[in-house]
Tab-separated table of C-alpha atoms and ligand atoms in Angstrom:
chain	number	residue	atom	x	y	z
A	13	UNK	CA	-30.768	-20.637	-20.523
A	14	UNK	CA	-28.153	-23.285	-21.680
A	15	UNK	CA	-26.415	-20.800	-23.987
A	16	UNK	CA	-26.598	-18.270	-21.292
A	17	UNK	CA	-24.453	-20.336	-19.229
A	18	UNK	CA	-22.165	-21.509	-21.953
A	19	UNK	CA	-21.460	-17.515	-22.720
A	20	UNK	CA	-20.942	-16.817	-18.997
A	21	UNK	CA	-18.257	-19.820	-18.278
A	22	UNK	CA	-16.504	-18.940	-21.730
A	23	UNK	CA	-16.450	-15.640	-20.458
A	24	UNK	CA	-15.157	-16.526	-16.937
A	25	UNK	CA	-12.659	-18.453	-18.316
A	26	UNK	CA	-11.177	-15.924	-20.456
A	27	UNK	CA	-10.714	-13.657	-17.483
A	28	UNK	CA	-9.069	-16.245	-15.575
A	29	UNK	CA	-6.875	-16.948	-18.122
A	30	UNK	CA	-5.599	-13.278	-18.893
A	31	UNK	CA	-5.524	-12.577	-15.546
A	32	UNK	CA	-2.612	-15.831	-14.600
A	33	UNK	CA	-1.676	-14.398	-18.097
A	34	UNK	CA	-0.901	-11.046	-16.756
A	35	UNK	CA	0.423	-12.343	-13.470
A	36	UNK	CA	3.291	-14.404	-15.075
A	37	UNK	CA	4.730	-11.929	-17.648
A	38	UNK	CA	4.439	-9.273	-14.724
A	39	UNK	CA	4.004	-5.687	-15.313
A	40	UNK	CA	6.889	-3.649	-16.484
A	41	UNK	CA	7.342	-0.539	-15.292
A	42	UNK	CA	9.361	2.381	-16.025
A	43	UNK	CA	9.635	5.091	-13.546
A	44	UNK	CA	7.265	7.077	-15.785
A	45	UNK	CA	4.492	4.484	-15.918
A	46	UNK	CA	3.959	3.907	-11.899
A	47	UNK	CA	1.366	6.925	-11.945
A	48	UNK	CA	-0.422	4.963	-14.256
A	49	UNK	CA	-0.168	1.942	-12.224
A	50	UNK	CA	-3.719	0.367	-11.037
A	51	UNK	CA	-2.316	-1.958	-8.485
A	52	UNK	CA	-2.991	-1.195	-5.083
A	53	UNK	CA	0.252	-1.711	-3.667
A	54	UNK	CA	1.641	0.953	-6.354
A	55	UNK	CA	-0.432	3.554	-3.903
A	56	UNK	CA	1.275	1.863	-0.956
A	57	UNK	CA	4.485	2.237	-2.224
A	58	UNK	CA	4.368	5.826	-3.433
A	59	UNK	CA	3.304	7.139	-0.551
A	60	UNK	CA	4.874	4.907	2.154
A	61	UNK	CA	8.821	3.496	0.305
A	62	UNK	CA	9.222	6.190	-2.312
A	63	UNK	CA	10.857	8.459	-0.679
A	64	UNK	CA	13.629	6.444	0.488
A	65	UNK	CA	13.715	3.783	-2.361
A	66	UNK	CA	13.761	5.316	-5.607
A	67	UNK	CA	12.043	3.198	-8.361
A	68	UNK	CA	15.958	3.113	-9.829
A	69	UNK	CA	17.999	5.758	-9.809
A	70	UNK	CA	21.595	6.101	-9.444
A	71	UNK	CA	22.217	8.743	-7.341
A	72	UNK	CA	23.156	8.632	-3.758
A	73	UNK	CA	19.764	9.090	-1.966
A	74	UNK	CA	18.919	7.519	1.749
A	75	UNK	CA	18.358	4.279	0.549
A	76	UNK	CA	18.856	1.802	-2.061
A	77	UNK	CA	16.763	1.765	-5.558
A	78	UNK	CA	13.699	-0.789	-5.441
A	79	UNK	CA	14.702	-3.184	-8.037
A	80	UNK	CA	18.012	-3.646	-5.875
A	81	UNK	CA	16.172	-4.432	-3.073
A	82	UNK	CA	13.502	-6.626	-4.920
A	83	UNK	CA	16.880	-8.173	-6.723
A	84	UNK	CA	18.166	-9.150	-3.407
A	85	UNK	CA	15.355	-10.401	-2.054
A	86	UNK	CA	14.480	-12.586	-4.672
A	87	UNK	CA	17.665	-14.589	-4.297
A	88	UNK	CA	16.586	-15.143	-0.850
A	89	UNK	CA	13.032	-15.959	-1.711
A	90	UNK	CA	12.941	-16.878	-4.948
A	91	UNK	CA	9.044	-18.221	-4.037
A	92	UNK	CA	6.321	-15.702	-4.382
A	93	UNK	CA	4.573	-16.308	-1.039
A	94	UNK	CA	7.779	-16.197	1.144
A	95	UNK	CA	9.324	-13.342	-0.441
A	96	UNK	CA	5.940	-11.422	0.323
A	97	UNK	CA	5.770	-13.081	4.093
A	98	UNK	CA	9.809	-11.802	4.047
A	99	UNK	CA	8.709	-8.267	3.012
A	100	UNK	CA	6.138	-7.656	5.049
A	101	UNK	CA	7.907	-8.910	8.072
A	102	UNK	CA	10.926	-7.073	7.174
A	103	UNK	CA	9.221	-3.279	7.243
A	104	UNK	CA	7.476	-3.997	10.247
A	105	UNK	CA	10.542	-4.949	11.984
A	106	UNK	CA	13.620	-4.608	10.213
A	107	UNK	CA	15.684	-7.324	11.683
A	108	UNK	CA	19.652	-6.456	12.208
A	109	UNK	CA	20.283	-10.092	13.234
A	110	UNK	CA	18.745	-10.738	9.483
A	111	UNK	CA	19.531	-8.296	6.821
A	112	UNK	CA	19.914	-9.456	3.105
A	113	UNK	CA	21.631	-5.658	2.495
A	114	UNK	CA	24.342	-5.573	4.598
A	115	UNK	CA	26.357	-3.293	2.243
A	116	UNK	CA	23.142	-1.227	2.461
A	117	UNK	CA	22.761	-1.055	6.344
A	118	UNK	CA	26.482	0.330	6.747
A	119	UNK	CA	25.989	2.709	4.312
A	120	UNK	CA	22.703	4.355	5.168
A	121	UNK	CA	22.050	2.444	8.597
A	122	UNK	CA	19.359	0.396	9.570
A	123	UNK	CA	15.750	0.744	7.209
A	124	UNK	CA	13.399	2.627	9.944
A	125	UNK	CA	10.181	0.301	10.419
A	126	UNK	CA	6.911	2.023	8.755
A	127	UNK	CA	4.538	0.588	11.550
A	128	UNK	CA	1.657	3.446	10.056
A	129	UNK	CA	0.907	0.355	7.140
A	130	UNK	CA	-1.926	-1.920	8.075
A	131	UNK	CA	-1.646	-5.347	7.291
A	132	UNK	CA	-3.969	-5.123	4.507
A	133	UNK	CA	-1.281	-2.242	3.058
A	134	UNK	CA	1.476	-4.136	3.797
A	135	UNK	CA	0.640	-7.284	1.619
A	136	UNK	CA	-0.555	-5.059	-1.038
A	137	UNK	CA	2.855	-3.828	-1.239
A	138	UNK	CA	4.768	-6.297	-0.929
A	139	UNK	CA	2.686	-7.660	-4.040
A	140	UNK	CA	3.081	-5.402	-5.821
A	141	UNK	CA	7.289	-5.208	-5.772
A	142	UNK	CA	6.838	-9.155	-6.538
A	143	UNK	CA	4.650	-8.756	-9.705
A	144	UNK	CA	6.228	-5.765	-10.996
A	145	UNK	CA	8.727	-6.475	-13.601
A	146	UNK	CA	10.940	-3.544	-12.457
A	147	UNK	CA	13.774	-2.350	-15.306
A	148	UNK	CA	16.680	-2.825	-14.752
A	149	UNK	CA	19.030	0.195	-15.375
A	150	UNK	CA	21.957	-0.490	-17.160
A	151	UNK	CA	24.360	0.668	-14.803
A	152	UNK	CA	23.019	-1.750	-12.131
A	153	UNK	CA	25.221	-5.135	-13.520
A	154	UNK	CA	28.737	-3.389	-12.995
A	155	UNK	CA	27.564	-1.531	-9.478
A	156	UNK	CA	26.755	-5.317	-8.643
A	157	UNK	CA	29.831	-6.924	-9.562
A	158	UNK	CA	31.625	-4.170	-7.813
A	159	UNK	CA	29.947	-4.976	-4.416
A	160	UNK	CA	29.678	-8.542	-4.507
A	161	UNK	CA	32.846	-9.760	-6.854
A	162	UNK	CA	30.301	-11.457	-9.322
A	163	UNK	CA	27.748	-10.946	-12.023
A	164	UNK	CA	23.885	-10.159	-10.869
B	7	HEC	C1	13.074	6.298	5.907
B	7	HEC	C2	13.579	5.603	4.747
B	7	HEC	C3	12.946	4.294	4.338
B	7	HEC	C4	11.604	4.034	4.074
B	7	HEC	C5	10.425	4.976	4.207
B	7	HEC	C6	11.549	2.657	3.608
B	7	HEC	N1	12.803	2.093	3.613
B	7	HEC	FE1	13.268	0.180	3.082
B	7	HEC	N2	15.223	0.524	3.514
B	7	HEC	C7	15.755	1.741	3.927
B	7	HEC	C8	17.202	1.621	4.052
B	7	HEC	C9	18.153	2.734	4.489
B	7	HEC	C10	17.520	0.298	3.687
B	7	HEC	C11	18.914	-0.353	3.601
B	7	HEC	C12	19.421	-0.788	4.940
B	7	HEC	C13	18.670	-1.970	5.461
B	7	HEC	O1	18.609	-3.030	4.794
B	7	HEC	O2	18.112	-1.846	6.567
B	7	HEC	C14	16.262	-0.383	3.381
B	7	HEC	C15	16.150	-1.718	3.027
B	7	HEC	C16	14.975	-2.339	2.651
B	7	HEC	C17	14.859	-3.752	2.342
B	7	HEC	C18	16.009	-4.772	2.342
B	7	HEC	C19	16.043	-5.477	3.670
B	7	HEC	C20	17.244	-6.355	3.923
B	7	HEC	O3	17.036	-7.529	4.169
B	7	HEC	O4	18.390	-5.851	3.906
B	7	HEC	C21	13.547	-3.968	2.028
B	7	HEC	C22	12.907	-5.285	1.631
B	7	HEC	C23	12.854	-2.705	2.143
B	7	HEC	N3	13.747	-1.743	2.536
B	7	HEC	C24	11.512	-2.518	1.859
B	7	HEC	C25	10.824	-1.319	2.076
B	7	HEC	C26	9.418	-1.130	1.778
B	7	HEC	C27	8.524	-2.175	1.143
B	7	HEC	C28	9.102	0.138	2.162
B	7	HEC	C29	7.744	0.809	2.116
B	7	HEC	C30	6.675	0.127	2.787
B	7	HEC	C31	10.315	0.742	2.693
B	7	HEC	N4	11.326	-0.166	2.597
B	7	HEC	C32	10.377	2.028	3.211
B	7	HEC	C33	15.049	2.915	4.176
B	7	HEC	C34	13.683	3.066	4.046
């Protein structure tokens, strides 16, 4: 019985740890590899952001790439639990009196809110664009510098 309990907590633990393992080091994702993605908010995001914000593309679509908007955001809210709060809050009711994109708004207008999500999709989401270690395209330094007169 001992033993059995000294295999289950060694086990335990070993889950914990490669799960805070996985957390930290993210998961990186190349536009190829989100179909393959298991979290949830990678389901969210497909169906309810994708077709305005490309994983990270170039070309002129209707809105700007993810990892531009995760970029941006994270300067604001460097912190894992506001920049969620900040997303989640932000699709429900994209704020004009409070945009982080400005560049972004006068180019493609305001982001419409997606009030379908439930609340339960919405963190998911949100999540998910904070643990995903989204690559950066190589273009994306000089577009940066180009908009905001410094380096990303
Ligand atoms: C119909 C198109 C559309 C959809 C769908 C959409 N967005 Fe956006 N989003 C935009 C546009 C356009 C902008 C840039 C202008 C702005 O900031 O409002 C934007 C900007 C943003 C920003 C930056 C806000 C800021 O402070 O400037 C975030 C964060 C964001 N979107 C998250 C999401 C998430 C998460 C989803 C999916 C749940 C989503 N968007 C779905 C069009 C869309």
């Amino acid at each position: 019985m001992k033993i059995r309990e000294g295999i289950a907590v060694i086990l335990l633990a070993i889950a914990v740890m490669s799960c805070s393992d996985h957390e930290q080091h993210g998961i990186n994702l190349e536009p190829s590899a989100l179909a393959k993605a298991t979290h949830p908010g990678a389901r969210v995001y497909q169906s309810a952001c994708m077709s305005c914000h490309a994983l990270a593309t170039k070309e002129e679509g209707v809105a700007p790439p993810l990892f531009g908007v995760k970029d941006h955001v994270l300067k604001a809210y460097p912190e894992r639990a506001a920049f969620i709060q900040r997303i989640v809050a932000w699709v429900q009711a994209p704020n004009p009196q409070d945009v982080l994109m400005p560049g972004a708004v006068k180019k493609f207008g305001l982001m419409p809110a997606q009030t379908q999500l439930s609340e339960a999709d919405l963190q998911a989401v949100a999540e998910f664009i904070y643990d995903t270690d989204l690559t950066k395209p190589d273009w994306y330094a000089a577009h940066y510098q180009a908009e905001h007169g410094k380096k990303p």
